[in-house]
Amino acid sequence: MFDSRHIRTFHEVVASGSYSAAARVLGYTQPAITQQMKALERAVGTPLFTRVGRKMQLTEAGESLARHAESILGSLSAAEAQLKAYARLRTGRVRLCGFPSANVTLVPEALSGLAMNHPGVQVELLEGEPPESLRRLERGECDITLAFTYPGLHEEIPDEVAEVRLLEDQLTVLLPTGHPLARRRAVNLGDLAEERWIAGCPRCRANLLHECAELGFVPDIRFATDDNLVVQSLVAQGLGVAMMPALVLPSLSLSRVCGRPLQPAARRHIAAYVYRDHLRIPATAVVLDELKRVASNRVGC
């Protein structure tokens, strides 16, 4: 209904008492002020000023608008300042959905760099395994989602979603420290054919079955959990071995377990997914930059 420029001019006319005085303050000509006030009166549908002799007085409608003008301009100024802060990366909120092993490694490192370089950007951290984490992105529940795939598995994503590749994560086997194969620098997957296994999330379990099938055996899966700490505890108690990503190894919390690279070498692909339009949002872009920076330091892990 209102043009903010006209409200600003109206406020100055009221404050200075005349069109000519407002023109001097605002750097306009007096006819320009007159035209703006006529346009504002057309917008509100009623006169805002009357003349009593040589003096200009506010109508009842003008007095009402004058009472609101200051708060209107204050709200506009606050909105302008907030939008500039978003554009300059001083503030913003990003909802990031990560899978468990990323949330204990990649994500904290990225958030640490973000807190140092862009303290006004706030991140709401969510958790989910793929493909459900990708569905959360499609449902609008998060702005960025992290997901992993294995060789031969193609992630189905909408055309409007961009894939930002982060790193290749080597797969390892988690063993009790007293296990005979723990003395080796690397372990052949075929040598574990007679072991009891602890499987992870459905996607990881499917990859375990595929890798073992390629070597001609079916793993004896006794337990299944996507909680990495539970996996470590089960392995530490000698209840089985587990295929784990190297990304998890730095966070091993039990001294009775160890990780060894698998032979033949196998890797999973880790990427961030975001709607293409969101790449232009400064806060989203800077979170992605931090994730890429942290991931680049883990090349070959």
mmCIF file of C-alpha atoms in Angstrom:
data_model
loop_
_atom_site.group_PDB
_atom_site.id
_atom_site.type_symbol
_atom_site.label_atom_id
_atom_site.label_comp_id
_atom_site.label_asym_id
_atom_site.label_seq_id
_atom_site.Cartn_x
_atom_site.Cartn_y
_atom_site.Cartn_z
ATOM 1 C CA MET A 1 0.000 0.000 0.000
ATOM 2 C CA PHE A 2 2.801 2.407 0.913
ATOM 3 C CA ASP A 3 6.051 3.303 -0.810
ATOM 4 C CA SER A 4 8.722 3.400 1.906
ATOM 5 C CA ARG A 5 10.312 6.453 0.251
ATOM 6 C CA HIS A 6 7.054 8.338 0.606
ATOM 7 C CA ILE A 7 6.806 7.371 4.292
ATOM 8 C CA ARG A 8 10.339 8.664 4.887
ATOM 9 C CA THR A 9 9.504 11.928 3.127
ATOM 10 C CA PHE A 10 6.222 12.262 5.036
ATOM 11 C CA HIS A 11 8.047 11.742 8.324
ATOM 12 C CA GLU A 12 10.521 14.506 7.457
ATOM 13 C CA VAL A 13 7.732 16.896 6.372
ATOM 14 C CA VAL A 14 6.025 16.373 9.731
ATOM 15 C CA ALA A 15 9.299 16.773 11.635
ATOM 16 C CA SER A 16 10.452 19.920 9.789
ATOM 17 C CA GLY A 17 7.007 21.510 9.451
ATOM 18 C CA SER A 18 6.915 22.271 5.720
ATOM 19 C CA TYR A 19 7.574 20.911 2.241
ATOM 20 C CA SER A 20 10.373 23.408 1.653
ATOM 21 C CA ALA A 21 12.168 22.541 4.896
ATOM 22 C CA ALA A 22 11.863 18.806 4.176
ATOM 23 C CA ALA A 23 13.229 19.417 0.667
ATOM 24 C CA ARG A 24 16.334 21.106 2.110
ATOM 25 C CA VAL A 25 16.953 18.239 4.572
ATOM 26 C CA LEU A 26 16.396 15.465 2.026
ATOM 27 C CA GLY A 27 18.121 17.176 -0.900
ATOM 28 C CA TYR A 28 15.002 17.189 -3.068
ATOM 29 C CA THR A 29 13.247 20.023 -4.863
ATOM 30 C CA GLN A 30 10.033 21.304 -3.322
ATOM 31 C CA PRO A 31 7.947 20.130 -6.331
ATOM 32 C CA ALA A 32 9.389 16.635 -5.837
ATOM 33 C CA ILE A 33 8.244 16.639 -2.212
ATOM 34 C CA THR A 34 4.808 17.846 -3.297
ATOM 35 C CA GLN A 35 4.501 15.039 -5.865
ATOM 36 C CA GLN A 36 5.520 12.405 -3.315
ATOM 37 C CA MET A 37 2.939 13.608 -0.806
ATOM 38 C CA LYS A 38 0.218 13.626 -3.472
ATOM 39 C CA ALA A 39 1.180 10.065 -4.391
ATOM 40 C CA LEU A 40 1.015 9.041 -0.728
ATOM 41 C CA GLU A 41 -2.423 10.627 -0.342
ATOM 42 C CA ARG A 42 -3.640 8.721 -3.405
ATOM 43 C CA ALA A 43 -2.294 5.506 -1.842
ATOM 44 C CA VAL A 44 -4.108 6.048 1.465
ATOM 45 C CA GLY A 45 -7.220 7.418 -0.240
ATOM 46 C CA THR A 46 -7.585 10.522 1.908
ATOM 47 C CA PRO A 47 -5.826 13.908 2.449
ATOM 48 C CA LEU A 48 -2.992 13.959 4.963
ATOM 49 C CA PHE A 49 -2.451 17.733 5.125
ATOM 50 C CA THR A 50 -4.611 20.834 5.132
ATOM 51 C CA ARG A 51 -3.579 24.470 4.977
ATOM 52 C CA VAL A 52 -4.708 26.957 7.565
ATOM 53 C CA GLY A 53 -3.579 30.310 6.237
ATOM 54 C CA ARG A 54 0.089 29.901 5.389
ATOM 55 C CA LYS A 55 0.539 27.032 7.789
ATOM 56 C CA MET A 56 0.199 23.326 7.016
ATOM 57 C CA GLN A 57 -1.639 21.084 9.419
ATOM 58 C CA LEU A 58 -2.140 17.345 9.595
ATOM 59 C CA THR A 59 -5.580 15.899 9.037
ATOM 60 C CA GLU A 60 -6.865 13.229 11.404
ATOM 61 C CA ALA A 61 -5.591 10.596 8.956
ATOM 62 C CA GLY A 62 -2.260 12.393 8.769
ATOM 63 C CA GLU A 63 -1.934 12.405 12.546
ATOM 64 C CA SER A 64 -2.650 8.679 12.600
ATOM 65 C CA LEU A 65 0.002 7.986 9.952
ATOM 66 C CA ALA A 66 2.486 10.238 11.772
ATOM 67 C CA ARG A 67 2.087 8.115 14.908
ATOM 68 C CA HIS A 68 2.925 4.975 12.934
ATOM 69 C CA ALA A 69 5.588 6.400 10.618
ATOM 70 C CA GLU A 70 8.443 6.244 13.119
ATOM 71 C CA SER A 71 7.818 2.601 14.019
ATOM 72 C CA ILE A 72 7.386 1.723 10.320
ATOM 73 C CA LEU A 73 10.725 3.308 9.470
ATOM 74 C CA GLY A 74 12.357 1.687 12.482
ATOM 75 C CA SER A 75 11.148 -1.747 11.359
ATOM 76 C CA LEU A 76 12.370 -1.089 7.818
ATOM 77 C CA SER A 77 15.797 -0.063 9.113
ATOM 78 C CA ALA A 78 16.024 -3.171 11.285
ATOM 79 C CA ALA A 79 15.014 -5.371 8.371
ATOM 80 C CA GLU A 80 17.550 -3.706 6.089
ATOM 81 C CA ALA A 81 20.329 -4.169 8.649
ATOM 82 C CA GLN A 82 19.417 -7.825 9.153
ATOM 83 C CA LEU A 83 19.340 -8.542 5.420
ATOM 84 C CA LYS A 84 22.719 -6.872 4.977
ATOM 85 C CA ALA A 85 24.065 -9.036 7.786
ATOM 86 C CA TYR A 86 22.854 -12.161 5.966
ATOM 87 C CA ALA A 87 24.511 -10.980 2.751
ATOM 88 C CA ARG A 88 27.779 -10.191 4.544
ATOM 89 C CA LEU A 89 27.835 -13.538 6.401
ATOM 90 C CA ARG A 90 27.514 -11.964 9.815
ATOM 91 C CA THR A 91 24.448 -14.034 10.541
ATOM 92 C CA GLY A 92 22.295 -16.874 9.225
ATOM 93 C CA ARG A 93 20.986 -20.290 10.192
ATOM 94 C CA VAL A 94 21.777 -23.501 8.329
ATOM 95 C CA ARG A 95 20.217 -26.902 9.060
ATOM 96 C CA LEU A 96 22.823 -29.604 8.429
ATOM 97 C CA CYS A 97 21.916 -33.306 8.395
ATOM 98 C CA GLY A 98 24.853 -35.691 8.705
ATOM 99 C CA PHE A 99 25.291 -39.425 9.172
ATOM 100 C CA PRO A 100 26.834 -40.607 12.481
ATOM 101 C CA SER A 101 30.473 -41.071 11.434
ATOM 102 C CA ALA A 102 30.491 -37.661 9.727
ATOM 103 C CA ASN A 103 28.882 -36.020 12.755
ATOM 104 C CA VAL A 104 31.744 -37.145 15.013
ATOM 105 C CA THR A 105 34.553 -36.197 12.610
ATOM 106 C CA LEU A 106 33.989 -33.969 9.586
ATOM 107 C CA VAL A 107 31.180 -31.879 11.002
ATOM 108 C CA PRO A 108 32.778 -30.799 14.332
ATOM 109 C CA GLU A 109 35.964 -29.747 12.526
ATOM 110 C CA ALA A 110 33.948 -27.760 9.995
ATOM 111 C CA LEU A 111 31.864 -26.108 12.723
ATOM 112 C CA SER A 112 35.017 -25.165 14.595
ATOM 113 C CA GLY A 113 36.335 -23.304 11.552
ATOM 114 C CA LEU A 114 32.926 -21.730 11.021
ATOM 115 C CA ALA A 115 32.768 -20.481 14.623
ATOM 116 C CA MET A 116 36.183 -18.879 14.210
ATOM 117 C CA ASN A 117 35.634 -17.225 10.827
ATOM 118 C CA HIS A 118 31.868 -16.628 10.774
ATOM 119 C CA PRO A 119 30.589 -16.591 14.371
ATOM 120 C CA GLY A 120 27.182 -15.210 13.394
ATOM 121 C CA VAL A 121 26.304 -18.241 11.291
ATOM 122 C CA GLN A 122 24.391 -20.771 13.384
ATOM 123 C CA VAL A 123 24.133 -24.445 12.448
ATOM 124 C CA GLU A 124 21.347 -26.742 13.579
ATOM 125 C CA LEU A 125 22.776 -30.260 13.496
ATOM 126 C CA LEU A 126 20.530 -33.168 12.551
ATOM 127 C CA GLU A 127 21.347 -36.845 12.044
ATOM 128 C CA GLY A 128 20.242 -39.423 9.515
ATOM 129 C CA GLU A 129 21.577 -42.279 7.435
ATOM 130 C CA PRO A 130 21.136 -42.280 3.673
ATOM 131 C CA PRO A 131 18.836 -42.578 1.842
ATOM 132 C CA GLU A 132 16.533 -41.169 4.550
ATOM 133 C CA SER A 133 18.840 -38.174 5.018
ATOM 134 C CA LEU A 134 18.311 -37.287 1.347
ATOM 135 C CA ARG A 135 14.561 -37.558 1.772
ATOM 136 C CA ARG A 136 14.824 -35.045 4.625
ATOM 137 C CA LEU A 137 16.441 -32.603 2.207
ATOM 138 C CA GLU A 138 13.641 -33.128 -0.324
ATOM 139 C CA ARG A 139 11.019 -32.595 2.400
ATOM 140 C CA GLY A 140 12.642 -29.288 3.360
ATOM 141 C CA GLU A 141 13.713 -30.473 6.811
ATOM 142 C CA CYS A 142 17.349 -29.488 6.261
ATOM 143 C CA ASP A 143 19.391 -27.179 4.012
ATOM 144 C CA ILE A 144 22.437 -29.422 3.507
ATOM 145 C CA THR A 145 22.613 -33.180 3.878
ATOM 146 C CA LEU A 146 25.675 -35.415 3.959
ATOM 147 C CA ALA A 147 25.422 -38.900 2.503
ATOM 148 C CA PHE A 148 27.644 -41.758 1.413
ATOM 149 C CA THR A 149 27.403 -44.274 -1.393
ATOM 150 C CA TYR A 150 29.383 -47.361 -2.304
ATOM 151 C CA PRO A 151 30.815 -48.303 -5.715
ATOM 152 C CA GLY A 152 28.036 -49.462 -7.997
ATOM 153 C CA LEU A 153 25.358 -47.610 -6.031
ATOM 154 C CA HIS A 154 24.016 -44.556 -7.845
ATOM 155 C CA GLU A 155 22.250 -41.974 -5.690
ATOM 156 C CA GLU A 156 18.912 -40.918 -7.186
ATOM 157 C CA ILE A 157 18.571 -37.183 -6.633
ATOM 158 C CA PRO A 158 16.272 -34.582 -8.231
ATOM 159 C CA ASP A 159 17.715 -32.369 -10.985
ATOM 160 C CA GLU A 160 17.390 -29.294 -8.763
ATOM 161 C CA VAL A 161 19.704 -30.823 -6.125
ATOM 162 C CA ALA A 162 23.473 -30.360 -6.489
ATOM 163 C CA GLU A 163 26.006 -32.966 -5.397
ATOM 164 C CA VAL A 164 29.179 -31.559 -3.841
ATOM 165 C CA ARG A 165 31.760 -34.354 -3.620
ATOM 166 C CA LEU A 166 33.844 -34.264 -0.460
ATOM 167 C CA LEU A 167 36.097 -37.317 -0.148
ATOM 168 C CA GLU A 168 36.723 -41.003 -0.729
ATOM 169 C CA ASP A 169 36.646 -42.879 2.586
ATOM 170 C CA GLN A 170 38.627 -46.118 2.809
ATOM 171 C CA LEU A 171 36.927 -49.126 4.394
ATOM 172 C CA THR A 172 38.666 -50.966 7.226
ATOM 173 C CA VAL A 173 37.980 -53.928 9.475
ATOM 174 C CA LEU A 174 37.573 -53.403 13.198
ATOM 175 C CA LEU A 175 39.212 -56.176 15.245
ATOM 176 C CA PRO A 176 39.862 -56.933 18.917
ATOM 177 C CA THR A 177 43.477 -56.043 19.667
ATOM 178 C CA GLY A 178 44.212 -59.676 20.558
ATOM 179 C CA HIS A 179 42.978 -61.019 17.236
ATOM 180 C CA PRO A 180 45.709 -62.852 15.233
ATOM 181 C CA LEU A 181 45.070 -60.650 12.171
ATOM 182 C CA ALA A 182 45.533 -57.471 14.218
ATOM 183 C CA ARG A 183 49.292 -57.890 13.797
ATOM 184 C CA ARG A 184 48.987 -57.322 10.057
ATOM 185 C CA ARG A 185 49.209 -53.884 8.433
ATOM 186 C CA ALA A 186 46.269 -54.783 6.175
ATOM 187 C CA VAL A 187 43.732 -57.608 6.239
ATOM 188 C CA ASN A 188 42.381 -59.617 3.340
ATOM 189 C CA LEU A 189 38.607 -59.740 3.518
ATOM 190 C CA GLY A 190 38.663 -63.375 2.471
ATOM 191 C CA ASP A 191 40.600 -64.253 5.638
ATOM 192 C CA LEU A 192 37.558 -63.185 7.657
ATOM 193 C CA ALA A 193 35.149 -65.639 6.042
ATOM 194 C CA GLU A 194 34.797 -67.692 9.237
ATOM 195 C CA GLU A 195 34.376 -64.719 11.568
ATOM 196 C CA ARG A 196 31.199 -63.543 13.247
ATOM 197 C CA TRP A 197 30.206 -60.102 11.974
ATOM 198 C CA ILE A 198 28.596 -56.955 13.342
ATOM 199 C CA ALA A 199 26.739 -55.101 10.587
ATOM 200 C CA GLY A 200 25.910 -51.413 10.426
ATOM 201 C CA CYS A 201 23.082 -49.454 8.809
ATOM 202 C CA PRO A 202 21.092 -51.092 5.964
ATOM 203 C CA ARG A 203 23.255 -49.463 3.273
ATOM 204 C CA CYS A 204 26.486 -50.584 4.984
ATOM 205 C CA ARG A 205 25.081 -54.068 5.563
ATOM 206 C CA ALA A 206 24.201 -54.369 1.860
ATOM 207 C CA ASN A 207 27.737 -53.368 0.920
ATOM 208 C CA LEU A 208 29.218 -55.915 3.364
ATOM 209 C CA LEU A 209 27.117 -58.670 1.792
ATOM 210 C CA HIS A 210 28.174 -57.545 -1.694
ATOM 211 C CA GLU A 211 31.886 -57.407 -0.871
ATOM 212 C CA CYS A 212 31.815 -60.855 0.736
ATOM 213 C CA ALA A 213 29.794 -62.337 -2.132
ATOM 214 C CA GLU A 214 32.471 -61.113 -4.539
ATOM 215 C CA LEU A 215 34.923 -63.328 -2.619
ATOM 216 C CA GLY A 216 32.574 -66.288 -2.498
ATOM 217 C CA PHE A 217 31.267 -66.322 1.091
ATOM 218 C CA VAL A 218 28.302 -65.149 3.129
ATOM 219 C CA PRO A 219 29.230 -63.349 6.355
ATOM 220 C CA ASP A 220 27.836 -64.707 9.601
ATOM 221 C CA ILE A 221 26.095 -61.541 10.853
ATOM 222 C CA ARG A 222 25.293 -61.870 14.562
ATOM 223 C CA PHE A 223 24.502 -58.243 15.423
ATOM 224 C CA ALA A 224 23.360 -55.128 13.537
ATOM 225 C CA THR A 225 23.539 -51.562 14.815
ATOM 226 C CA ASP A 226 24.266 -48.138 13.339
ATOM 227 C CA ASP A 227 25.718 -46.899 16.652
ATOM 228 C CA ASN A 228 29.506 -46.791 16.197
ATOM 229 C CA LEU A 229 30.184 -46.873 19.932
ATOM 230 C CA VAL A 230 28.069 -50.022 20.304
ATOM 231 C CA VAL A 231 29.978 -51.621 17.424
ATOM 232 C CA GLN A 232 33.278 -50.850 19.165
ATOM 233 C CA SER A 233 32.035 -52.321 22.439
ATOM 234 C CA LEU A 234 30.874 -55.530 20.764
ATOM 235 C CA VAL A 235 34.195 -55.913 18.975
ATOM 236 C CA ALA A 236 36.123 -55.202 22.184
ATOM 237 C CA GLN A 237 34.251 -58.059 23.878
ATOM 238 C CA GLY A 238 35.280 -60.447 21.086
ATOM 239 C CA LEU A 239 31.713 -60.861 19.838
ATOM 240 C CA GLY A 240 32.588 -60.228 16.215
ATOM 241 C CA VAL A 241 34.436 -58.083 13.697
ATOM 242 C CA ALA A 242 33.034 -55.170 11.735
ATOM 243 C CA MET A 243 33.596 -53.353 8.468
ATOM 244 C CA MET A 244 34.099 -49.711 9.355
ATOM 245 C CA PRO A 245 34.986 -46.551 7.414
ATOM 246 C CA ALA A 246 38.405 -45.039 8.110
ATOM 247 C CA LEU A 247 36.596 -41.809 8.994
ATOM 248 C CA VAL A 248 35.615 -43.438 12.292
ATOM 249 C CA LEU A 249 39.110 -44.576 13.315
ATOM 250 C CA PRO A 250 40.272 -41.296 14.934
ATOM 251 C CA SER A 251 37.244 -41.454 17.212
ATOM 252 C CA LEU A 252 37.905 -44.983 18.507
ATOM 253 C CA SER A 253 37.329 -44.760 22.247
ATOM 254 C CA LEU A 254 38.293 -48.272 23.366
ATOM 255 C CA SER A 255 41.904 -49.427 23.666
ATOM 256 C CA ARG A 256 40.896 -53.046 23.025
ATOM 257 C CA VAL A 257 39.939 -52.487 19.362
ATOM 258 C CA CYS A 258 41.987 -51.601 16.297
ATOM 259 C CA GLY A 259 41.262 -50.827 12.671
ATOM 260 C CA ARG A 260 43.140 -52.293 9.697
ATOM 261 C CA PRO A 261 42.733 -51.438 5.978
ATOM 262 C CA LEU A 262 40.942 -54.058 3.952
ATOM 263 C CA GLN A 263 42.341 -55.884 0.951
ATOM 264 C CA PRO A 264 41.277 -55.619 -1.777
ATOM 265 C CA ALA A 265 40.934 -51.909 -1.100
ATOM 266 C CA ALA A 266 37.372 -50.623 -0.946
ATOM 267 C CA ARG A 267 36.080 -47.097 -0.486
ATOM 268 C CA ARG A 268 32.834 -45.261 -0.026
ATOM 269 C CA HIS A 269 32.037 -41.889 -1.582
ATOM 270 C CA ILE A 270 30.999 -39.011 0.694
ATOM 271 C CA ALA A 271 29.198 -35.958 -0.672
ATOM 272 C CA ALA A 272 27.062 -33.026 0.426
ATOM 273 C CA TYR A 273 23.709 -32.423 -1.228
ATOM 274 C CA VAL A 274 21.959 -29.057 -1.445
ATOM 275 C CA TYR A 275 19.316 -27.439 -3.606
ATOM 276 C CA ARG A 276 21.029 -25.468 -6.376
ATOM 277 C CA ASP A 277 19.159 -22.281 -5.483
ATOM 278 C CA HIS A 278 20.518 -22.510 -1.931
ATOM 279 C CA LEU A 279 24.106 -22.346 -3.207
ATOM 280 C CA ARG A 280 23.532 -18.598 -3.587
ATOM 281 C CA ILE A 281 22.639 -18.179 0.088
ATOM 282 C CA PRO A 282 25.835 -16.906 1.762
ATOM 283 C CA ALA A 283 25.423 -18.839 5.031
ATOM 284 C CA THR A 284 24.805 -22.114 3.182
ATOM 285 C CA ALA A 285 27.751 -21.504 0.863
ATOM 286 C CA VAL A 286 30.161 -20.837 3.720
ATOM 287 C CA VAL A 287 29.135 -24.035 5.563
ATOM 288 C CA LEU A 288 29.820 -25.988 2.363
ATOM 289 C CA ASP A 289 33.199 -24.267 2.039
ATOM 290 C CA GLU A 290 34.151 -25.360 5.555
ATOM 291 C CA LEU A 291 33.076 -28.941 4.859
ATOM 292 C CA LYS A 292 35.158 -28.987 1.672
ATOM 293 C CA ARG A 293 38.147 -27.534 3.508
ATOM 294 C CA VAL A 294 38.019 -30.204 6.223
ATOM 295 C CA ALA A 295 37.435 -32.987 3.700
ATOM 296 C CA SER A 296 40.418 -31.900 1.596
ATOM 297 C CA ASN A 297 42.681 -32.480 4.617
ATOM 298 C CA ARG A 298 41.502 -36.081 4.769
ATOM 299 C CA VAL A 299 42.260 -37.097 1.192
ATOM 300 C CA GLY A 300 43.347 -40.723 1.110
ATOM 301 C CA CYS A 301 41.980 -41.570 4.555
#
